[in-house]
Coordinates of C-alpha atoms in Angstrom, one line a residue:
Chain A
M287 CA 79.8 -134.8 -67.4
D288 CA 81.4 -137.6 -65.7
A289 CA 82.4 -136.6 -62.4
R290 CA 85.9 -137.7 -62.3
C291 CA 88.7 -138.7 -64.8
S292 CA 90.8 -139.8 -61.9
A293 CA 94.2 -137.8 -63.1
P294 CA 96.9 -137.4 -60.8
L295 CA 96.1 -134.4 -58.6
L296 CA 99.4 -132.8 -57.6
S297 CA 100.1 -129.6 -56.4
A298 CA 102.0 -127.3 -58.7
A299 CA 105.3 -127.9 -56.9
R300 CA 104.9 -131.7 -57.2
A301 CA 104.2 -131.3 -61.0
A302 CA 107.2 -129.4 -61.5
D303 CA 109.4 -132.2 -60.6
I304 CA 109.9 -133.6 -64.0
A305 CA 112.3 -136.4 -62.9
A306 CA 109.1 -138.1 -62.1
N307 CA 106.3 -138.6 -64.5
P308 CA 103.0 -139.3 -62.7
F309 CA 100.7 -138.9 -65.7
V310 CA 102.5 -141.2 -68.0
A311 CA 100.2 -144.4 -66.9
D312 CA 97.2 -142.4 -68.2
F313 CA 98.2 -142.0 -71.7
P314 CA 98.1 -145.4 -73.4
L315 CA 100.4 -144.7 -76.4
L316 CA 103.1 -143.1 -74.0
A317 CA 103.0 -146.5 -72.1
A318 CA 103.0 -148.6 -74.9
R319 CA 105.8 -146.8 -76.7
P320 CA 108.3 -146.2 -74.2
D321 CA 110.9 -145.8 -76.9
I322 CA 109.3 -142.6 -78.3
A323 CA 110.0 -139.2 -77.0
Y324 CA 106.6 -137.6 -78.3
L325 CA 107.7 -133.6 -78.2
D326 CA 104.8 -132.6 -81.0
S327 CA 101.8 -131.7 -78.6
A328 CA 101.4 -128.4 -80.3
A329 CA 100.4 -130.3 -83.2
T330 CA 98.1 -132.8 -81.5
A331 CA 98.0 -133.9 -78.2
Q332 CA 98.4 -137.3 -76.9
R333 CA 94.9 -138.7 -75.2
P334 CA 94.3 -140.2 -71.7
A335 CA 92.5 -143.6 -71.2
A336 CA 89.7 -141.6 -70.1
V337 CA 89.3 -140.1 -73.1
I338 CA 89.5 -143.0 -75.5
E339 CA 87.0 -144.9 -73.1
A340 CA 84.4 -142.0 -73.1
E341 CA 84.1 -142.0 -76.8
A342 CA 83.9 -145.9 -76.9
R343 CA 81.2 -145.5 -74.2
F344 CA 79.1 -143.1 -76.2
Y345 CA 78.7 -145.8 -78.9
E346 CA 78.5 -148.7 -76.3
T347 CA 75.7 -147.1 -74.1
M348 CA 74.2 -143.9 -75.6
N349 CA 74.7 -143.8 -79.4
A350 CA 71.6 -142.4 -81.1
N351 CA 71.1 -139.2 -83.5
P352 CA 71.1 -136.5 -81.0
L353 CA 68.5 -133.4 -81.2
R354 CA 65.5 -135.6 -82.4
G355 CA 64.7 -137.0 -78.8
L356 CA 61.7 -139.0 -79.7
Y357 CA 62.9 -141.7 -77.7
G358 CA 65.1 -142.4 -74.6
L359 CA 68.2 -143.0 -76.1
S360 CA 68.4 -140.2 -78.4
V361 CA 67.4 -138.0 -75.2
E362 CA 70.4 -139.5 -73.5
A363 CA 72.6 -138.6 -76.7
T364 CA 71.4 -134.8 -76.6
A365 CA 71.7 -134.5 -73.1
A366 CA 75.2 -135.8 -73.3
L367 CA 75.9 -133.3 -76.2
E368 CA 74.4 -130.5 -73.9
E369 CA 76.6 -131.3 -71.0
A370 CA 79.6 -131.6 -72.9
R371 CA 78.6 -128.1 -74.1
A372 CA 78.6 -126.7 -70.6
T373 CA 81.7 -128.3 -70.1
F374 CA 83.4 -126.1 -72.9
A375 CA 81.7 -123.2 -71.8
R376 CA 83.2 -123.6 -68.4
R377 CA 86.6 -124.0 -70.0
V378 CA 86.7 -120.6 -71.5
G379 CA 84.8 -118.8 -68.7
A380 CA 81.5 -118.6 -71.0
A381 CA 78.7 -117.2 -69.8
D382 CA 76.0 -119.2 -71.1
P383 CA 76.5 -122.7 -72.8
R384 CA 74.6 -121.5 -75.7
E385 CA 77.7 -119.5 -76.5
I386 CA 79.7 -122.7 -77.7
V387 CA 79.1 -123.5 -81.4
F388 CA 80.6 -126.9 -82.0
T389 CA 82.8 -127.2 -85.1
R390 CA 85.3 -129.6 -86.4
N391 CA 88.1 -127.7 -85.6
A392 CA 89.4 -124.0 -85.0
T393 CA 90.1 -123.6 -88.8
E394 CA 86.9 -124.4 -89.2
S395 CA 85.5 -122.0 -86.1
L396 CA 87.7 -119.1 -88.1
N397 CA 86.0 -119.8 -91.4
L398 CA 82.8 -119.7 -89.9
V399 CA 83.5 -116.3 -88.4
A400 CA 85.3 -114.6 -91.6
K401 CA 82.7 -116.0 -94.1
T402 CA 79.5 -114.7 -92.2
L403 CA 80.8 -111.9 -90.0
G404 CA 83.5 -110.9 -92.5
E405 CA 80.7 -111.1 -95.5
Q406 CA 78.4 -109.0 -93.2
L407 CA 80.8 -106.5 -92.1
L408 CA 83.3 -105.6 -94.5
S409 CA 83.2 -103.6 -97.7
E410 CA 85.5 -101.5 -99.5
G411 CA 88.1 -99.3 -97.5
D412 CA 87.4 -101.4 -94.3
E413 CA 90.3 -102.8 -92.7
V414 CA 91.0 -106.4 -91.3
C415 CA 93.7 -106.5 -88.7
I416 CA 95.7 -110.0 -88.1
S417 CA 99.4 -110.4 -86.8
I418 CA 102.5 -111.7 -88.5
L419 CA 102.5 -114.5 -85.6
E420 CA 99.4 -115.9 -87.2
H421 CA 99.0 -119.8 -88.4
H422 CA 97.4 -119.6 -91.9
S423 CA 93.9 -120.9 -90.8
N424 CA 94.0 -117.5 -89.1
L425 CA 95.3 -115.8 -92.3
I426 CA 93.8 -117.2 -95.4
P427 CA 90.0 -116.9 -94.5
W428 CA 91.0 -113.2 -94.0
Q429 CA 92.6 -113.0 -97.0
Q430 CA 89.9 -114.5 -98.9
I431 CA 87.3 -112.4 -97.6
C432 CA 89.3 -109.3 -97.8
A433 CA 89.8 -110.3 -101.6
R434 CA 86.0 -110.8 -102.1
T435 CA 84.8 -107.4 -100.4
G436 CA 87.4 -105.3 -101.4
A437 CA 88.6 -104.6 -97.6
T438 CA 92.6 -104.4 -96.9
L439 CA 94.2 -106.8 -94.5
V440 CA 96.7 -105.1 -92.1
W441 CA 99.7 -106.8 -90.1
L442 CA 101.0 -106.1 -86.7
Y443 CA 104.6 -106.8 -85.9
P444 CA 106.1 -107.8 -83.0
D445 CA 109.9 -107.2 -82.0
A446 CA 112.3 -110.1 -81.9
E447 CA 111.0 -112.2 -79.1
G448 CA 107.3 -111.8 -80.1
H449 CA 106.0 -108.9 -78.3
F450 CA 103.7 -106.1 -79.6
S451 CA 104.3 -102.7 -78.5
P452 CA 101.4 -100.4 -77.6
E453 CA 102.5 -98.1 -80.5
E454 CA 102.0 -100.9 -83.0
I455 CA 98.6 -101.9 -81.7
E456 CA 97.6 -98.2 -81.7
A457 CA 99.1 -97.4 -85.3
K458 CA 97.4 -100.8 -87.2
I459 CA 94.0 -100.5 -85.4
G460 CA 92.2 -97.5 -86.1
P461 CA 88.9 -95.9 -87.3
A462 CA 88.8 -98.3 -90.4
T463 CA 89.4 -101.7 -88.6
R464 CA 86.1 -103.4 -88.6
I465 CA 87.6 -107.1 -87.5
V466 CA 90.9 -107.9 -85.5
S467 CA 91.8 -111.6 -85.1
I468 CA 94.8 -112.7 -83.7
A469 CA 96.2 -115.8 -82.0
Q470 CA 96.6 -116.2 -78.3
V471 CA 99.7 -118.2 -78.4
S472 CA 102.0 -118.6 -81.3
N473 CA 102.3 -121.9 -82.7
V474 CA 105.8 -121.2 -83.7
L475 CA 107.4 -118.6 -80.9
G476 CA 105.0 -120.0 -78.3
V477 CA 104.3 -116.3 -77.2
E478 CA 101.3 -115.0 -75.9
T479 CA 99.8 -112.0 -77.5
P480 CA 98.5 -109.1 -75.5
V481 CA 95.2 -109.8 -76.2
A482 CA 93.6 -107.7 -73.6
A483 CA 95.2 -104.7 -74.7
I484 CA 94.3 -105.5 -78.2
A485 CA 90.6 -105.7 -77.2
E486 CA 90.6 -102.6 -75.7
R487 CA 92.0 -101.0 -78.6
A488 CA 89.7 -102.8 -81.1
H489 CA 86.5 -101.8 -79.0
A490 CA 87.5 -98.3 -78.6
M491 CA 87.8 -98.2 -82.6
G492 CA 84.4 -100.1 -82.8
A493 CA 86.2 -103.4 -84.3
I494 CA 85.4 -106.9 -83.2
L495 CA 88.2 -109.2 -81.7
I496 CA 88.3 -112.7 -82.8
V497 CA 91.0 -114.8 -81.1
D498 CA 92.4 -118.2 -82.2
G499 CA 93.0 -119.9 -79.1
A500 CA 94.3 -123.3 -80.6
Q501 CA 97.5 -123.1 -78.9
A502 CA 96.3 -121.6 -75.6
V503 CA 93.4 -123.7 -74.5
S504 CA 95.7 -126.6 -73.0
H505 CA 98.4 -124.3 -71.4
L506 CA 96.4 -121.0 -70.1
P507 CA 93.5 -120.8 -67.8
V508 CA 91.2 -118.9 -70.8
A509 CA 88.6 -116.5 -69.5
V510 CA 87.1 -115.0 -72.5
Q511 CA 85.4 -112.6 -70.6
E512 CA 88.5 -111.1 -68.8
L513 CA 90.4 -111.4 -72.5
G514 CA 87.8 -109.0 -73.7
C515 CA 87.5 -111.0 -77.0
D516 CA 84.1 -111.1 -78.6
L517 CA 84.6 -114.3 -80.5
Y518 CA 87.0 -117.4 -79.8
A519 CA 88.0 -120.5 -81.6
F520 CA 89.7 -123.8 -80.8
S521 CA 90.0 -127.5 -81.5
A522 CA 90.1 -130.3 -78.9
H523 CA 92.6 -132.7 -80.5
K524 CA 95.2 -130.1 -79.0
A525 CA 93.3 -130.2 -75.9
L526 CA 93.5 -134.0 -75.3
G527 CA 90.1 -134.6 -77.0
P528 CA 89.7 -136.9 -80.5
F529 CA 90.6 -135.4 -83.9
G530 CA 87.4 -133.7 -85.8
V531 CA 86.1 -131.7 -82.8
G532 CA 86.5 -128.0 -82.4
A533 CA 84.3 -125.1 -81.0
L534 CA 83.4 -121.3 -81.5
W535 CA 82.5 -119.2 -78.4
G536 CA 80.8 -115.9 -79.3
R537 CA 78.9 -113.3 -77.2
L538 CA 75.1 -114.5 -77.5
E539 CA 74.0 -111.3 -79.0
L540 CA 76.9 -111.4 -81.5
L541 CA 76.2 -114.8 -82.4
E542 CA 72.4 -114.1 -82.6
S543 CA 73.3 -111.1 -85.3
M544 CA 75.4 -113.3 -87.3
P545 CA 74.0 -114.7 -90.5
P546 CA 74.5 -118.7 -90.5
F547 CA 77.4 -120.4 -92.0
L548 CA 76.4 -123.9 -93.3
T549 CA 73.1 -124.9 -94.0
G550 CA 71.0 -127.6 -94.0
G551 CA 69.6 -129.8 -91.2
E552 CA 69.3 -129.4 -87.7
M553 CA 70.0 -125.8 -88.1
I554 CA 66.1 -124.9 -88.9
D555 CA 63.1 -124.2 -87.0
S556 CA 61.1 -124.4 -90.1
V557 CA 61.4 -124.8 -93.9
T558 CA 58.7 -123.9 -96.5
Q559 CA 59.0 -124.1 -100.4
E560 CA 59.9 -120.6 -100.2
G561 CA 62.2 -120.4 -97.4
A562 CA 63.7 -121.0 -94.0
V563 CA 63.7 -119.9 -90.2
W564 CA 66.8 -120.5 -88.6
A565 CA 67.1 -122.0 -85.5
P566 CA 68.4 -120.4 -82.3
V567 CA 72.1 -120.1 -81.5
P568 CA 74.2 -122.6 -81.3
E569 CA 72.3 -124.7 -83.6
K570 CA 71.8 -121.8 -86.2
F571 CA 75.3 -122.7 -86.7
E572 CA 75.7 -126.4 -86.1
A573 CA 74.0 -127.9 -89.7
G574 CA 74.2 -131.4 -90.1
T575 CA 74.6 -134.1 -87.6
Q576 CA 77.3 -133.4 -84.9
D577 CA 80.1 -135.8 -83.8
A578 CA 78.3 -136.3 -80.6
A579 CA 80.8 -139.1 -79.5
G580 CA 83.8 -137.0 -80.2
I581 CA 82.3 -134.1 -78.5
Y582 CA 81.2 -136.2 -75.7
A583 CA 85.0 -137.5 -75.4
S584 CA 86.1 -133.9 -75.8
A585 CA 84.5 -132.7 -72.8
V586 CA 86.0 -135.3 -70.7
G587 CA 89.6 -134.5 -72.1
L588 CA 88.8 -130.8 -71.1
T589 CA 87.7 -132.3 -67.6
Y590 CA 90.8 -134.2 -67.4
L591 CA 93.1 -130.9 -68.2
E592 CA 90.7 -129.0 -65.2
E593 CA 91.2 -132.2 -62.8
V594 CA 95.4 -131.9 -63.5
G595 CA 94.8 -128.2 -63.1
L596 CA 96.3 -125.2 -65.2
E597 CA 98.6 -124.2 -62.6
A598 CA 100.3 -127.5 -62.3
I599 CA 100.4 -127.6 -66.0
A600 CA 101.9 -124.5 -66.6
A601 CA 104.6 -125.3 -63.6
R602 CA 105.5 -128.6 -65.1
E603 CA 105.7 -127.2 -68.5
E604 CA 107.6 -124.3 -67.6
A605 CA 110.2 -126.6 -65.9
L606 CA 110.2 -128.8 -69.0
T607 CA 111.0 -125.6 -71.0
T608 CA 113.9 -124.1 -68.8
L609 CA 115.3 -127.6 -69.0
L610 CA 115.1 -127.8 -72.9
M611 CA 116.2 -124.1 -73.4
G612 CA 119.1 -124.5 -71.1
E613 CA 120.5 -127.6 -72.8
L614 CA 120.0 -126.3 -76.2
A615 CA 121.8 -123.1 -75.4
K616 CA 125.0 -125.6 -74.6
L617 CA 124.9 -126.9 -78.0
E618 CA 126.9 -125.1 -80.5
G619 CA 125.1 -123.7 -83.5
V620 CA 121.6 -124.3 -82.2
S621 CA 119.6 -120.9 -81.5
V622 CA 116.1 -120.4 -80.3
L623 CA 113.6 -118.5 -81.8
G624 CA 111.0 -116.2 -79.7
P625 CA 111.1 -115.3 -76.0
C626 CA 114.3 -115.9 -74.1
D627 CA 112.1 -116.4 -70.7
P628 CA 111.0 -120.4 -71.0
A629 CA 108.1 -119.1 -68.8
E630 CA 106.7 -117.4 -72.1
H631 CA 106.9 -120.4 -74.3
H632 CA 103.7 -122.4 -73.3
G633 CA 105.6 -125.5 -74.0
V634 CA 106.7 -124.4 -77.7
V635 CA 110.4 -123.9 -78.4
S636 CA 111.5 -123.6 -82.1
F637 CA 115.0 -123.8 -83.1
D638 CA 117.6 -123.7 -85.8
V639 CA 120.6 -126.0 -86.0
A640 CA 123.0 -124.2 -88.1
G641 CA 124.1 -125.7 -91.5
I642 CA 121.7 -128.3 -91.3
H643 CA 118.0 -128.3 -92.8
P644 CA 115.2 -129.0 -90.4
H645 CA 113.8 -131.7 -92.2
D646 CA 117.7 -133.7 -92.0
V647 CA 117.1 -132.7 -88.4
A648 CA 113.8 -134.3 -87.9
S649 CA 114.5 -137.6 -89.8
L650 CA 117.5 -138.4 -88.2
L651 CA 116.1 -137.5 -84.6
D652 CA 113.1 -139.9 -85.8
A653 CA 115.9 -142.4 -86.0
K654 CA 116.2 -141.8 -82.3
G655 CA 112.8 -142.4 -81.2
V656 CA 112.4 -138.3 -80.9
A657 CA 109.5 -137.1 -82.6
I658 CA 109.5 -133.1 -83.4
R659 CA 107.8 -131.1 -86.4
A660 CA 110.1 -129.5 -88.6
G661 CA 109.0 -127.3 -91.7
H662 CA 107.3 -123.8 -92.1
H663 CA 104.4 -124.9 -89.6
C664 CA 101.8 -123.4 -91.3
A665 CA 102.8 -120.0 -90.8
Q666 CA 104.9 -119.3 -94.0
P667 CA 104.6 -115.5 -93.8
L668 CA 106.2 -115.5 -90.4
L669 CA 109.2 -117.6 -91.3
A670 CA 110.0 -115.7 -94.2
W671 CA 109.5 -112.6 -91.9
L672 CA 111.9 -114.4 -89.6
G673 CA 114.3 -115.2 -92.3
H674 CA 113.9 -118.8 -91.9
P675 CA 112.3 -121.0 -94.8
S676 CA 111.5 -123.7 -92.3
V677 CA 112.5 -124.5 -88.6
N678 CA 112.5 -127.3 -86.0
R679 CA 109.9 -127.2 -83.3
A680 CA 109.8 -129.2 -80.1
S681 CA 106.6 -129.0 -78.1
V682 CA 106.3 -130.4 -74.6
A683 CA 103.0 -130.9 -72.7
F684 CA 102.9 -132.0 -69.2
Y685 CA 102.6 -135.8 -69.9
N686 CA 106.3 -135.3 -71.0
D687 CA 109.4 -135.7 -68.6
A688 CA 113.1 -134.6 -68.1
D689 CA 113.8 -138.1 -70.1
D690 CA 111.8 -136.7 -73.1
V691 CA 114.0 -133.4 -73.1
M692 CA 117.3 -135.3 -72.7
Q693 CA 116.3 -137.7 -75.5
L694 CA 115.8 -134.8 -77.8
V695 CA 119.1 -133.3 -76.7
D696 CA 121.0 -136.4 -77.2
G697 CA 119.7 -136.8 -80.7
L698 CA 120.5 -133.4 -81.4
K699 CA 124.0 -134.3 -80.8
F700 CA 123.8 -137.1 -83.0
V701 CA 122.8 -135.0 -85.6
Q702 CA 125.6 -132.7 -85.4
E703 CA 127.8 -135.7 -85.0
V704 CA 126.3 -137.0 -88.6
F705 CA 127.1 -134.0 -90.2
H706 CA 130.1 -132.6 -88.6
G707 CA 131.7 -135.1 -86.9
S708 CA 133.1 -138.7 -87.1
R709 CA 130.8 -141.3 -86.4
Chain B
M52 CA 116.6 -147.3 -88.9
G53 CA 115.6 -145.8 -91.7
A54 CA 117.3 -142.3 -91.2
A55 CA 120.8 -143.7 -90.1
D56 CA 120.7 -145.5 -93.2
L57 CA 120.1 -142.7 -95.4
Y58 CA 122.6 -140.2 -94.3
T59 CA 125.6 -142.3 -95.2
P60 CA 128.9 -140.9 -95.6
A61 CA 128.8 -141.3 -99.2
L62 CA 125.5 -138.7 -99.2
L63 CA 127.2 -136.3 -97.0
E64 CA 130.2 -136.2 -98.9
H65 CA 128.2 -135.1 -101.7
V66 CA 126.4 -132.2 -99.4
Q67 CA 129.3 -131.0 -97.9
H68 CA 132.0 -131.4 -100.7
P69 CA 129.7 -131.3 -103.8
D70 CA 131.2 -132.0 -107.1
Y71 CA 128.9 -130.2 -109.2
N72 CA 127.5 -127.1 -107.3
F73 CA 128.0 -124.4 -110.0
A74 CA 126.3 -122.5 -112.7
L75 CA 127.5 -123.4 -116.6
D76 CA 128.0 -120.7 -118.3
D77 CA 127.7 -122.6 -121.5
A78 CA 124.5 -124.4 -120.6
T79 CA 121.9 -125.3 -123.3
H80 CA 119.3 -126.2 -120.8
V81 CA 118.5 -124.4 -117.4
H82 CA 115.5 -125.4 -115.2
E83 CA 114.3 -124.5 -111.6
G84 CA 112.9 -127.0 -109.3
V85 CA 110.9 -126.1 -106.2
N86 CA 109.3 -127.6 -103.1
P87 CA 107.9 -124.6 -101.2
S88 CA 106.7 -126.2 -98.3
C89 CA 110.4 -127.4 -97.4
G90 CA 112.1 -124.1 -98.9
D91 CA 114.1 -126.6 -101.4
D92 CA 115.2 -124.5 -104.5
L93 CA 117.3 -126.1 -107.0
T94 CA 118.3 -124.8 -110.2
V95 CA 119.4 -127.8 -112.6
H96 CA 121.9 -126.8 -115.5
A97 CA 122.9 -129.0 -118.4
R98 CA 124.9 -129.1 -121.6
V99 CA 123.8 -131.1 -124.3
G100 CA 126.8 -131.3 -126.8
E101 CA 126.6 -131.5 -130.8
D102 CA 126.9 -135.1 -130.4
G103 CA 123.4 -135.2 -128.9
R104 CA 124.4 -136.3 -125.8
I105 CA 124.6 -134.8 -122.5
A106 CA 128.4 -133.3 -121.8
E107 CA 127.7 -131.7 -118.4
V108 CA 125.3 -131.3 -115.6
S109 CA 125.5 -129.1 -112.6
W110 CA 123.1 -127.8 -109.8
T111 CA 123.0 -124.6 -107.9
G112 CA 120.2 -123.7 -104.9
E113 CA 119.5 -124.5 -101.5
G114 CA 117.6 -127.2 -99.6
C115 CA 118.0 -130.1 -97.2
A116 CA 120.8 -132.7 -97.7
V117 CA 118.8 -135.6 -99.0
S118 CA 117.9 -132.8 -102.0
K119 CA 121.5 -131.4 -102.4
G120 CA 123.0 -134.6 -102.0
S121 CA 120.9 -136.4 -104.5
A122 CA 121.2 -133.6 -107.0
D123 CA 125.2 -134.2 -106.7
M124 CA 124.9 -137.9 -107.4
M125 CA 122.6 -137.3 -110.3
A126 CA 125.2 -134.7 -112.2
D127 CA 127.8 -137.3 -112.1
L128 CA 125.5 -140.1 -113.8
M129 CA 124.1 -138.1 -116.6
V130 CA 127.4 -137.2 -118.4
G131 CA 127.5 -139.0 -122.2
L132 CA 123.9 -140.4 -122.1
T133 CA 121.3 -139.2 -124.3
P134 CA 118.6 -137.0 -123.3
A135 CA 116.1 -140.2 -123.7
E136 CA 118.8 -142.1 -121.8
A137 CA 118.6 -139.4 -119.1
K138 CA 115.0 -139.6 -118.9
E139 CA 114.7 -143.5 -118.3
L140 CA 117.2 -143.0 -115.6
C141 CA 115.1 -140.3 -113.8
N142 CA 112.2 -142.6 -114.1
T143 CA 114.5 -145.6 -112.6
F144 CA 115.3 -143.5 -109.7
G145 CA 111.9 -142.4 -109.4
E146 CA 111.0 -145.9 -109.0
L147 CA 113.6 -146.3 -106.5
V148 CA 112.8 -143.9 -104.0
R149 CA 109.0 -144.7 -104.3
G150 CA 110.3 -148.5 -103.3
E151 CA 108.7 -149.7 -106.7
L152 CA 112.3 -151.0 -107.4
A153 CA 114.6 -153.4 -105.4
P154 CA 117.6 -151.6 -104.7
D155 CA 119.8 -154.3 -106.2
E156 CA 117.8 -154.1 -109.2
A157 CA 119.1 -150.4 -109.6
E158 CA 122.4 -150.7 -108.3
E159 CA 124.3 -150.8 -111.6
E160 CA 122.7 -148.1 -113.4
L161 CA 122.5 -145.7 -110.6
D162 CA 125.5 -146.4 -108.6
E163 CA 126.1 -144.9 -105.4
A164 CA 122.5 -143.2 -105.8
A165 CA 121.0 -146.3 -105.2
C166 CA 121.5 -146.0 -101.5
L167 CA 119.0 -143.4 -101.2
A168 CA 116.5 -146.2 -101.7
S169 CA 115.9 -146.3 -98.0
I170 CA 114.0 -142.9 -98.3
A171 CA 111.2 -145.3 -99.6
H172 CA 110.6 -145.6 -95.8
M173 CA 110.3 -142.0 -94.9
P174 CA 107.1 -140.6 -97.2
A175 CA 107.6 -137.4 -96.3
R176 CA 111.4 -137.3 -97.8
V177 CA 110.6 -138.8 -101.2
K178 CA 109.8 -135.7 -102.4
C179 CA 113.3 -134.1 -101.5
A180 CA 115.4 -136.8 -103.0
E181 CA 113.2 -136.7 -106.3
L182 CA 113.4 -133.0 -106.8
A183 CA 116.5 -132.4 -108.7
W184 CA 115.7 -135.6 -111.0
R185 CA 112.2 -134.4 -111.6
T186 CA 113.6 -131.3 -112.7
L187 CA 116.4 -132.7 -115.0
D188 CA 113.2 -134.8 -116.6
E189 CA 111.0 -132.0 -117.0
M190 CA 113.8 -129.9 -118.2
L191 CA 114.6 -132.1 -121.2
D192 CA 111.0 -132.1 -122.0
G193 CA 111.5 -128.5 -122.5
A194 CA 109.1 -127.4 -119.4
S195 CA 108.8 -123.7 -118.9
S196 CA 107.2 -123.5 -115.5
P197 CA 109.2 -124.3 -112.6
S198 CA 109.0 -128.1 -111.7
T199 CA 108.0 -129.7 -108.0
T200 CA 107.7 -132.6 -106.3
E201 CA 105.1 -131.5 -103.8
D202 CA 101.6 -132.7 -103.8
G203 CA 100.6 -129.4 -102.4
S204 CA 99.0 -130.6 -99.2
E205 CA 100.0 -129.1 -96.0
R206 CA 101.0 -130.9 -92.6
P207 CA 99.1 -130.3 -89.2
R208 CA 100.4 -127.3 -87.1

């Protein structure tokens, strides 16, 4: 991949100075729209110029259909794809680039696993264990496969802050459990789940552990070997890459034992009128032409994150979250969901404003240039369990600054004035 | 500034001090309207008198300010109309909030409900404004399953 993205290189201490914003110049949208406080990075990240330019550079200088390398240009396109695979592998600490399967997004990665491994492993009497924190993408595929195979879906419940007890893990993951699938970071509460402890229990019970890393990859130094999971799904667009690129990491021997997902071109070694021989992993799971330009640009996004450094990112996001939660605590009627400690939020702060529906909050904030998410956040069972049909969610990234947070806080005062005070 | 125009004192007055937020004991029609993704869940009640005209409309339930304020404004406008006239007014309101009708063309008929015209610039909220109206419209047609103004699509996480 490209040697450098020229991301600002700052110590964690310098990055935590949220009065300054050394990153904004690298993000064309943020530079072009200084009026907007973009606080919806948990939905999708803004993209640095390096990523946007990389996508164009692929088409301008190396565009050809990869994997059919009978001429130089196609060889170059293939090399770009494979270098990107190595970058993805490095990002999650994979032992071998062949353990990275490209998909369209984390949702497709999770569907791939449910449809292949789920079909292969599950039958009546078996259990699939997920948690109440799950995004619909790590829930509906399992509901569906359980309905088809007769397996039972079992739910892990945390405490009010989002923490899972060892007793809950032991009670819900047992001898009947064949598959455990859990988010590493909740897209609503921001809390990190105890993946290593869940991995230990799951493996002791002979179950496979899948982790939905969609909200983790841009915040945490993910190392799949240390986490102890067997499969790991994530999306590039939450980690500075373009839309439409995702990945599935899996232990090589596990991926090799799984049946294919989509079938067709690129995923076969040979085909006869009677049948086909699958290509080796990862091509076995990559039917059809891949978004090579998007994958190439996604790797540049991951490289940009690496250059900024996850330590610096964590320090800056913690400073932003600390400011935000401190200011929200001063507002009457505003309550934050999830952990009390800002360091546990990974940039995600969901909150309720007493007496004002989140959609009214978000619409009025929009009038003040503040972009937040409001609704059920594709986690309806979680919100029902929490007793809120919908909530507000502000999510920060390292390219935000203190002004963005204060624009939200001032915006919330305006919302409360509209509803409760004189204008 | 679309949103600031939308949350007018008139709308908020209907939200905070609604005139028609109660169940009707002698309703001839009761129908639920639900937008599951918002959590908006309103029930519209109506009594059609022996003269064939709507004598009273009310609403109960929970939702955002736009859905509740819109329901309260609607209840006021429906009294004295025949079901056919009421359905026609629901249609006019739908056209207004979808931006298919200029606010000044609807002001006479829709009175202060015409202030919701600015929601046409906020596509995600049109369904909130329309919920009570669609529910009344389908109720007058004798609908049995709950009404909705959602297309069922989800937003990104």
